[in-house]
XYZ file of C-alpha atoms in Angstrom:
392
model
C 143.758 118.666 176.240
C 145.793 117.926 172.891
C 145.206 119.319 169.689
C 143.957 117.575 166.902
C 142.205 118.137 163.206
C 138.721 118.517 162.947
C 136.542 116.039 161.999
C 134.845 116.553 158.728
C 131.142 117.487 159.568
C 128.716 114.852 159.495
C 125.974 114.724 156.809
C 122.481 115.912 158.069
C 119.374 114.937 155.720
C 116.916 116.568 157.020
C 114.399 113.491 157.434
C 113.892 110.125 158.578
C 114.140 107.327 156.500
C 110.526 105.321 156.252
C 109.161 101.590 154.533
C 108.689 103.913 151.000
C 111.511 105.744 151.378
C 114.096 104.353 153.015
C 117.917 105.800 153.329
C 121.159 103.647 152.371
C 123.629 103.120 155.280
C 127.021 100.983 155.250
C 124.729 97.894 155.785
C 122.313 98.518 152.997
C 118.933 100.075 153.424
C 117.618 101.174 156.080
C 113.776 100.399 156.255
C 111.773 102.332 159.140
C 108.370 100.645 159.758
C 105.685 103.127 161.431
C 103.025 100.068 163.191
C 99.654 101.695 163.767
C 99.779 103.212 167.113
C 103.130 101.950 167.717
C 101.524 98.567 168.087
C 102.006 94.532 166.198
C 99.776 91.755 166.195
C 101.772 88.437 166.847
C 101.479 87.868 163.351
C 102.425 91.485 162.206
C 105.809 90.875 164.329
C 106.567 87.044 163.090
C 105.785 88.695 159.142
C 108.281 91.319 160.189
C 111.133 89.155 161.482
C 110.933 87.124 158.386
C 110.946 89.837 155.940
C 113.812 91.247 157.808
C 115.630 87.949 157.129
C 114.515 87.199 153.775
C 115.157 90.958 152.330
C 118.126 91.914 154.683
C 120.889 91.281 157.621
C 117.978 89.747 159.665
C 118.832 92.557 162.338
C 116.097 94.915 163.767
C 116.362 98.350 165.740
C 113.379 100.335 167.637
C 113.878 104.261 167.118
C 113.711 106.873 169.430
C 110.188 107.462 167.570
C 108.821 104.420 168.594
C 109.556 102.612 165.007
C 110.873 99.633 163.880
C 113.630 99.702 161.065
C 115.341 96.483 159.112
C 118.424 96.686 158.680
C 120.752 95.848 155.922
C 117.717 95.123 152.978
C 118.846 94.508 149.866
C 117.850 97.062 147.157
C 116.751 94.008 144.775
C 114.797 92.920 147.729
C 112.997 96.331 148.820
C 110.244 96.109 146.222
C 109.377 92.037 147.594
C 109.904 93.748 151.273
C 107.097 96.361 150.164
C 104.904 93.921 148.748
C 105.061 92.375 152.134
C 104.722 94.965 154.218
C 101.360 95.559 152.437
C 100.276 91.896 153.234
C 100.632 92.719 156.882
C 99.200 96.141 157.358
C 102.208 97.797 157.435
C 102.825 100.928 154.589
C 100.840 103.634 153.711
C 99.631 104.597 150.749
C 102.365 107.039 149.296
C 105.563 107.976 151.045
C 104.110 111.360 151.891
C 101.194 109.858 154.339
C 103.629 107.563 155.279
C 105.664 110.507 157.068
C 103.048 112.896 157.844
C 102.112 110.077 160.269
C 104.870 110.582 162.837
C 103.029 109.862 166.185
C 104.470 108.525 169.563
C 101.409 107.288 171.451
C 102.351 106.678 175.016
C 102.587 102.367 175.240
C 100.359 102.299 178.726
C 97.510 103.435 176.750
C 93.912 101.418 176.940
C 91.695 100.541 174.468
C 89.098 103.436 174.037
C 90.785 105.684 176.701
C 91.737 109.261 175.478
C 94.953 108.788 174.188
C 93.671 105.648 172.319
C 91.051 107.561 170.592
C 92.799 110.805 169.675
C 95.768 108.467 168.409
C 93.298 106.667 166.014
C 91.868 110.084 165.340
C 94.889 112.192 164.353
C 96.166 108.986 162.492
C 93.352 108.808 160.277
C 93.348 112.934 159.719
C 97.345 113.076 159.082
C 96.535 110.316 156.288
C 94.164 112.540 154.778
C 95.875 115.963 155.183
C 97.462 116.051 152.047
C 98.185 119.790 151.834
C 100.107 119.835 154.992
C 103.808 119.718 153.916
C 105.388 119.359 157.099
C 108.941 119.173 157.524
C 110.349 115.062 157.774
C 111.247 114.922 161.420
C 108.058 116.774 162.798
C 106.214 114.683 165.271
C 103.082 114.642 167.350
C 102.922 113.275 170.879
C 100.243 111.738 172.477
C 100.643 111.564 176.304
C 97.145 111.994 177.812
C 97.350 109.346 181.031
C 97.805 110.821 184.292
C 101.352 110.437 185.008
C 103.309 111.947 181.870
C 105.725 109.555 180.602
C 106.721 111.410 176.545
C 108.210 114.370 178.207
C 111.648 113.261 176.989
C 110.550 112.048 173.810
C 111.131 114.329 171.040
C 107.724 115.714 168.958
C 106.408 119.117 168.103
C 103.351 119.368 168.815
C 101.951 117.624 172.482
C 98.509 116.523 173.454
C 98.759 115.719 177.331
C 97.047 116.263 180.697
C 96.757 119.190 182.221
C 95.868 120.575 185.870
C 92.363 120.820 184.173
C 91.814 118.405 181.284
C 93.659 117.409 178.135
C 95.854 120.441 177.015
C 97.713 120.851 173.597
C 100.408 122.844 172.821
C 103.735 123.549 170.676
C 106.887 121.674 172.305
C 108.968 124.430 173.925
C 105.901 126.618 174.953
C 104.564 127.045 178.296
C 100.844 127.495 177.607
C 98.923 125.474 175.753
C 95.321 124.771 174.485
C 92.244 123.176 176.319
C 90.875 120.327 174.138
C 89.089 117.176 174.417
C 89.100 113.873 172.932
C 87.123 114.375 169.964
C 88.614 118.033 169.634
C 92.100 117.223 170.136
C 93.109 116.102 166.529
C 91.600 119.333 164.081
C 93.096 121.015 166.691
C 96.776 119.561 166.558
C 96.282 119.709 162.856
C 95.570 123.530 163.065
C 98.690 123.614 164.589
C 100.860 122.348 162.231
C 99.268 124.319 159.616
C 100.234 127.487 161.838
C 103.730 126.953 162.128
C 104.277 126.623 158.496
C 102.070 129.715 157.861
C 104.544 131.614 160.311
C 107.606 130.064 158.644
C 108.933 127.274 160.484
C 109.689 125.102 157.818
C 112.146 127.556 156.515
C 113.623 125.209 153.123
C 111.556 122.659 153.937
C 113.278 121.984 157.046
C 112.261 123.529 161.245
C 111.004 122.330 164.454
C 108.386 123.767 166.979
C 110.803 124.964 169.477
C 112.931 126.750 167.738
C 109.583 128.431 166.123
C 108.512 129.007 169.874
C 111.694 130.443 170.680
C 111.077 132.850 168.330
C 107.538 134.482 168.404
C 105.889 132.188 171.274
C 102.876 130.200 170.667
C 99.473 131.253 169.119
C 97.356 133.676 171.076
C 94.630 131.430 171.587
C 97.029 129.043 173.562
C 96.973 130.737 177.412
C 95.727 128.125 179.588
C 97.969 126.851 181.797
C 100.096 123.630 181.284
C 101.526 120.891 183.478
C 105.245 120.647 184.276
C 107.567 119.877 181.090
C 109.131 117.470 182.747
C 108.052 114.442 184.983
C 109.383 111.736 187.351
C 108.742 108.669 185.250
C 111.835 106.496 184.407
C 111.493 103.147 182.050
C 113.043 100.573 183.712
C 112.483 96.937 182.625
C 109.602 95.290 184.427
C 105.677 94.758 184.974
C 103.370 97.334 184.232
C 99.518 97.160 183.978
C 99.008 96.303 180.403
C 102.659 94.019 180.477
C 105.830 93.537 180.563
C 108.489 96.075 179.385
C 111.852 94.486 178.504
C 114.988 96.675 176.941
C 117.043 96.073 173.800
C 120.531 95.890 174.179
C 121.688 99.372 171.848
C 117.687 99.236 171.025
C 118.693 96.386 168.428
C 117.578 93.125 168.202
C 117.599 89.816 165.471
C 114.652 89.282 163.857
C 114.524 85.645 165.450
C 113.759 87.051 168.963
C 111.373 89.226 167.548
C 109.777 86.336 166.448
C 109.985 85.008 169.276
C 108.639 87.684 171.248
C 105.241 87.458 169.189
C 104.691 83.986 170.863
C 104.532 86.120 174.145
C 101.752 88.411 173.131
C 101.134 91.543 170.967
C 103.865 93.980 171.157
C 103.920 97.705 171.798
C 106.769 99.679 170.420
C 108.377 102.358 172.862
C 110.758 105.577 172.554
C 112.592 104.583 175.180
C 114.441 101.280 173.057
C 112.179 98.940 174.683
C 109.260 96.923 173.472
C 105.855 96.252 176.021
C 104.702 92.770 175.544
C 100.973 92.814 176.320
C 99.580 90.584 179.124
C 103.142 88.865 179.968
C 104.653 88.309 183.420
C 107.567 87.115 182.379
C 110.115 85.891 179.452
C 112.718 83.224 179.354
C 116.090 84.800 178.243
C 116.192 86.079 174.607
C 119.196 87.364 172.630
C 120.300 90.967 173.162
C 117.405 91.715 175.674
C 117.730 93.549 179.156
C 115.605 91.922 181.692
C 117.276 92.855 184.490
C 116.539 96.778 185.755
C 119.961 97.190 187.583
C 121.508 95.945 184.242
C 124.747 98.297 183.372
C 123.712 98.020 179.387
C 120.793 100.664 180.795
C 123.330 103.044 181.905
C 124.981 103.408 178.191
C 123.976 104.717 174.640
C 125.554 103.893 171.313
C 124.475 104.526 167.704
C 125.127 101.630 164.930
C 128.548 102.867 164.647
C 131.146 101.830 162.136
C 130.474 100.102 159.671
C 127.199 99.760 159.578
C 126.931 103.756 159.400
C 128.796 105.471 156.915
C 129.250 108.457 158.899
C 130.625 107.387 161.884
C 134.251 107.179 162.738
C 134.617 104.562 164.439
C 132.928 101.654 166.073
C 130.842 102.363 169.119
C 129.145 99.417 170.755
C 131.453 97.105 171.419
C 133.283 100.086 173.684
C 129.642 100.858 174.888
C 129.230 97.465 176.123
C 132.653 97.103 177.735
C 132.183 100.442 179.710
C 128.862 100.108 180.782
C 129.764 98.516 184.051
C 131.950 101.264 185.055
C 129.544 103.770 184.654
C 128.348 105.330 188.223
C 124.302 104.530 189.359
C 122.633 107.335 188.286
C 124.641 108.688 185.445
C 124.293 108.060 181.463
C 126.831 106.995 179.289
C 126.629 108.179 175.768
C 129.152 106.657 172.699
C 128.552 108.683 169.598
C 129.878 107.625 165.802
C 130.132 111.259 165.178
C 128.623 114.360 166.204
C 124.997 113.986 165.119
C 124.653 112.076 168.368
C 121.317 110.099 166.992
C 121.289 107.377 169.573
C 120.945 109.903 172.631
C 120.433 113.695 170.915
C 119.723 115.200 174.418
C 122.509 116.140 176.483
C 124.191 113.369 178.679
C 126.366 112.975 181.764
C 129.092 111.314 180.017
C 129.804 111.393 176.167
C 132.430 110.186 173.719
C 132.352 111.544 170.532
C 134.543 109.184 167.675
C 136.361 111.398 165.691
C 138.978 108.729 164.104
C 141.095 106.278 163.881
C 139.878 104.857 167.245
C 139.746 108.191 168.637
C 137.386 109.721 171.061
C 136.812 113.012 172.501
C 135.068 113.450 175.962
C 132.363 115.429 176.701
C 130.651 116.128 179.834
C 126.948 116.895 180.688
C 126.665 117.775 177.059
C 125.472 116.772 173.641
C 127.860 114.857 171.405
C 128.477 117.840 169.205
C 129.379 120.300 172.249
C 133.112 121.684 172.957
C 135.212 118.643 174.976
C 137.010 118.542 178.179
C 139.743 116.038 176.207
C 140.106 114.621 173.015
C 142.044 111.857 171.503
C 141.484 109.292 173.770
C 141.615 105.884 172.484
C 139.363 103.025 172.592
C 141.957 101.016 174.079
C 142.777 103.312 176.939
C 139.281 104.358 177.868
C 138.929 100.873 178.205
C 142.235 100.079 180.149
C 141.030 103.076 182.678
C 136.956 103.921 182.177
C 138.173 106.308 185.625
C 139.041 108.336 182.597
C 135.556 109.737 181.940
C 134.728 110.503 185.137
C 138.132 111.490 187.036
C 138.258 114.785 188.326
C 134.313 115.567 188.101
């Protein structure tokens, strides 16, 4: 392993950039849109794709939050972009409701079920909770269908299914409380009011774990909970309510969003893919992943340079090119810096920019953990991907 300088550390803020308040990138503005239960009418996602090409680069991403952001608006343009927004449902009423309303509602939900209803529920409660100053990234999860499929998906507060009924409890702890549907959203609001009465938003800033870590959860919260973890895996393909099809890097243009909405309503996904209600199938669409033994699904890669100012160097174009060399069953992840936002979770594989072209490796890590080599170039991680995985 050689010895090099240390990269200069990247720039945390602390929150996530929403329609109100957005945050400036090397592109221009970044606009995140939160949809109402993570879900657009056909006409909600054609007003969206033209918005994002009248007010900006015309390029779209889905976040690991289940949001869509435009890329590249204008700042003369964000005030038109607003105004629009507002003509299709789509912004709250301040920028405060706007991010108190950070929910990821499982997409296989049905109309009226119990994650349907305490999503509407806790929606409608956050947008009224005006005293509770919760910290910008803290998230709710709602996950109450009988196969778990948001354990992987970041949030801080969980409303699932337990071995005896729905269940909520703080993310990291391994009791919870029993709730029901009507129940379920006073008491997820409770919650968040106790972690900032015991401190976790420490500066304004904190998450539920760490909290947990600390002092455990509340007394009240002994029943029993499932397992943390569970066997689903999104893959492209048919499910009940439609079909789920990937975004290349979770990005998309706004045309084949557009296009898209001819297909059915569309529900947004952590997992960088979009379900398109009631559809069997798709005719091939720019920078979408039909396929489920596509490569593409083995690999992660933030915007990269220079559409992020932090990064250090590009990242999907090496992404792309090493996807296919990446072994069945293992994850590829190609961070801009250490921040690691397109895959935050620790991965099999992981190259951390840090340069001039320059990447360190990292193995079953997080992009910001201690590498097995550094200073490998694009060039010759692409001349020998064996590289990444020689000697493991």
């Amino acid at each position: 392993m050689t010895e090099q300088a240390a990269s200069p550390a990247p720039k945390v803020y602390g929150w996530c950039p929403g329609a109100l308040r957005p945050m400036m990138s090397g592109d221009g503005l970044v606009v995140r849109v939160r949809a109402p239960l993570g879900r657009l009418t056909p006409d909600q996602a054609r007003g969206l794709a033209d918005l994002a090409q009248r007010c900006g680069s015309g390029i779209v991403d889905i976040s690991a939050r289940a949001n869509l952001q435009l890329r590249g608006i204008r700042e003369d343009a964000h005030l038109p972009l607003i105004a629009g927004l507002g003509d299709l449902g789509l912004v709250d009423e301040d920028a405060e409701a706007e991010a108190r309303r950070n929910i990821t509602l499982t997409p296989f939900w049905r109309a009226g079920d119990d994650s349907h209803q305490i999503a509407q529920t806790l929606a409608a409660a956050l947008t009224e909770a005006r005293d509770l100053a919760l910290p910008g990234k803290f998230g709710f999860a709602v996950d109450c269908g009988d196969l778990p499929v948001l354990a992987e998906t970041a949030a801080d507060i969980r409303i699932e299914r337990g071995p005896d009924g729905l269940i909520l409890r703080a993310d990291g702890a391994d009791r919870g409380l029993p709730v029901t549907a009507d129940s379920a959203a006073g008491d997820a609001l409770a919650l968040a009011r106790w972690f900032l009465d015991q401190g976790g938003a420490s500066g304004g800033r904190g998450r539920m774990h760490r909290l947990i870590a600390r002092r455990g959860p509340p007394a009240a919260h002994a029943a029993t909970v499932g397992a943390a973890t569970s066997s689903f895996r999104p893959l492209p393909g048919a499910s009940a309510q439609g079909l789920l099809v990937a975004l290349e890097f979770g990005q998309m243009p706004a045309r084949t969003l557009a296009a898209l909405a001819d297909h059915g309503a569309l529900r947004l996904t952590p997992w960088r893919m979009l379900l398109v209600e009631g559809a069997s199938t798709l005719p091939p669409l720019p920078d979408l992943v039909l396929d489920a033994t596509d490569p593409r699904l083995r690999v992660s890669a933030c915007t990269g340079a220079p559409g992020c100012p932090q990064a250090r160097a590009a990242t999907r174009a090496l992404a792309r090119d090493l996807a296919p060399a990446v072994p069945a069953g293992l994850h590829l992840h190609v961070s801009g810096c250490a921040k690691g936002c397109a895959h935050p979770r620790p991965a099999d594989l992981v190259l951390t920019a840090t340069g001039d072209d320059q990447f360190d490796l990292i193995r079953n890590g997080t992009a910001a953990d201690h590498p097995l080599n550094t200073s490998l170039s694009a060039a010759r991680l692409r001349a020998a991907p064996d590289l990444m995985t020689e000697g493991s």
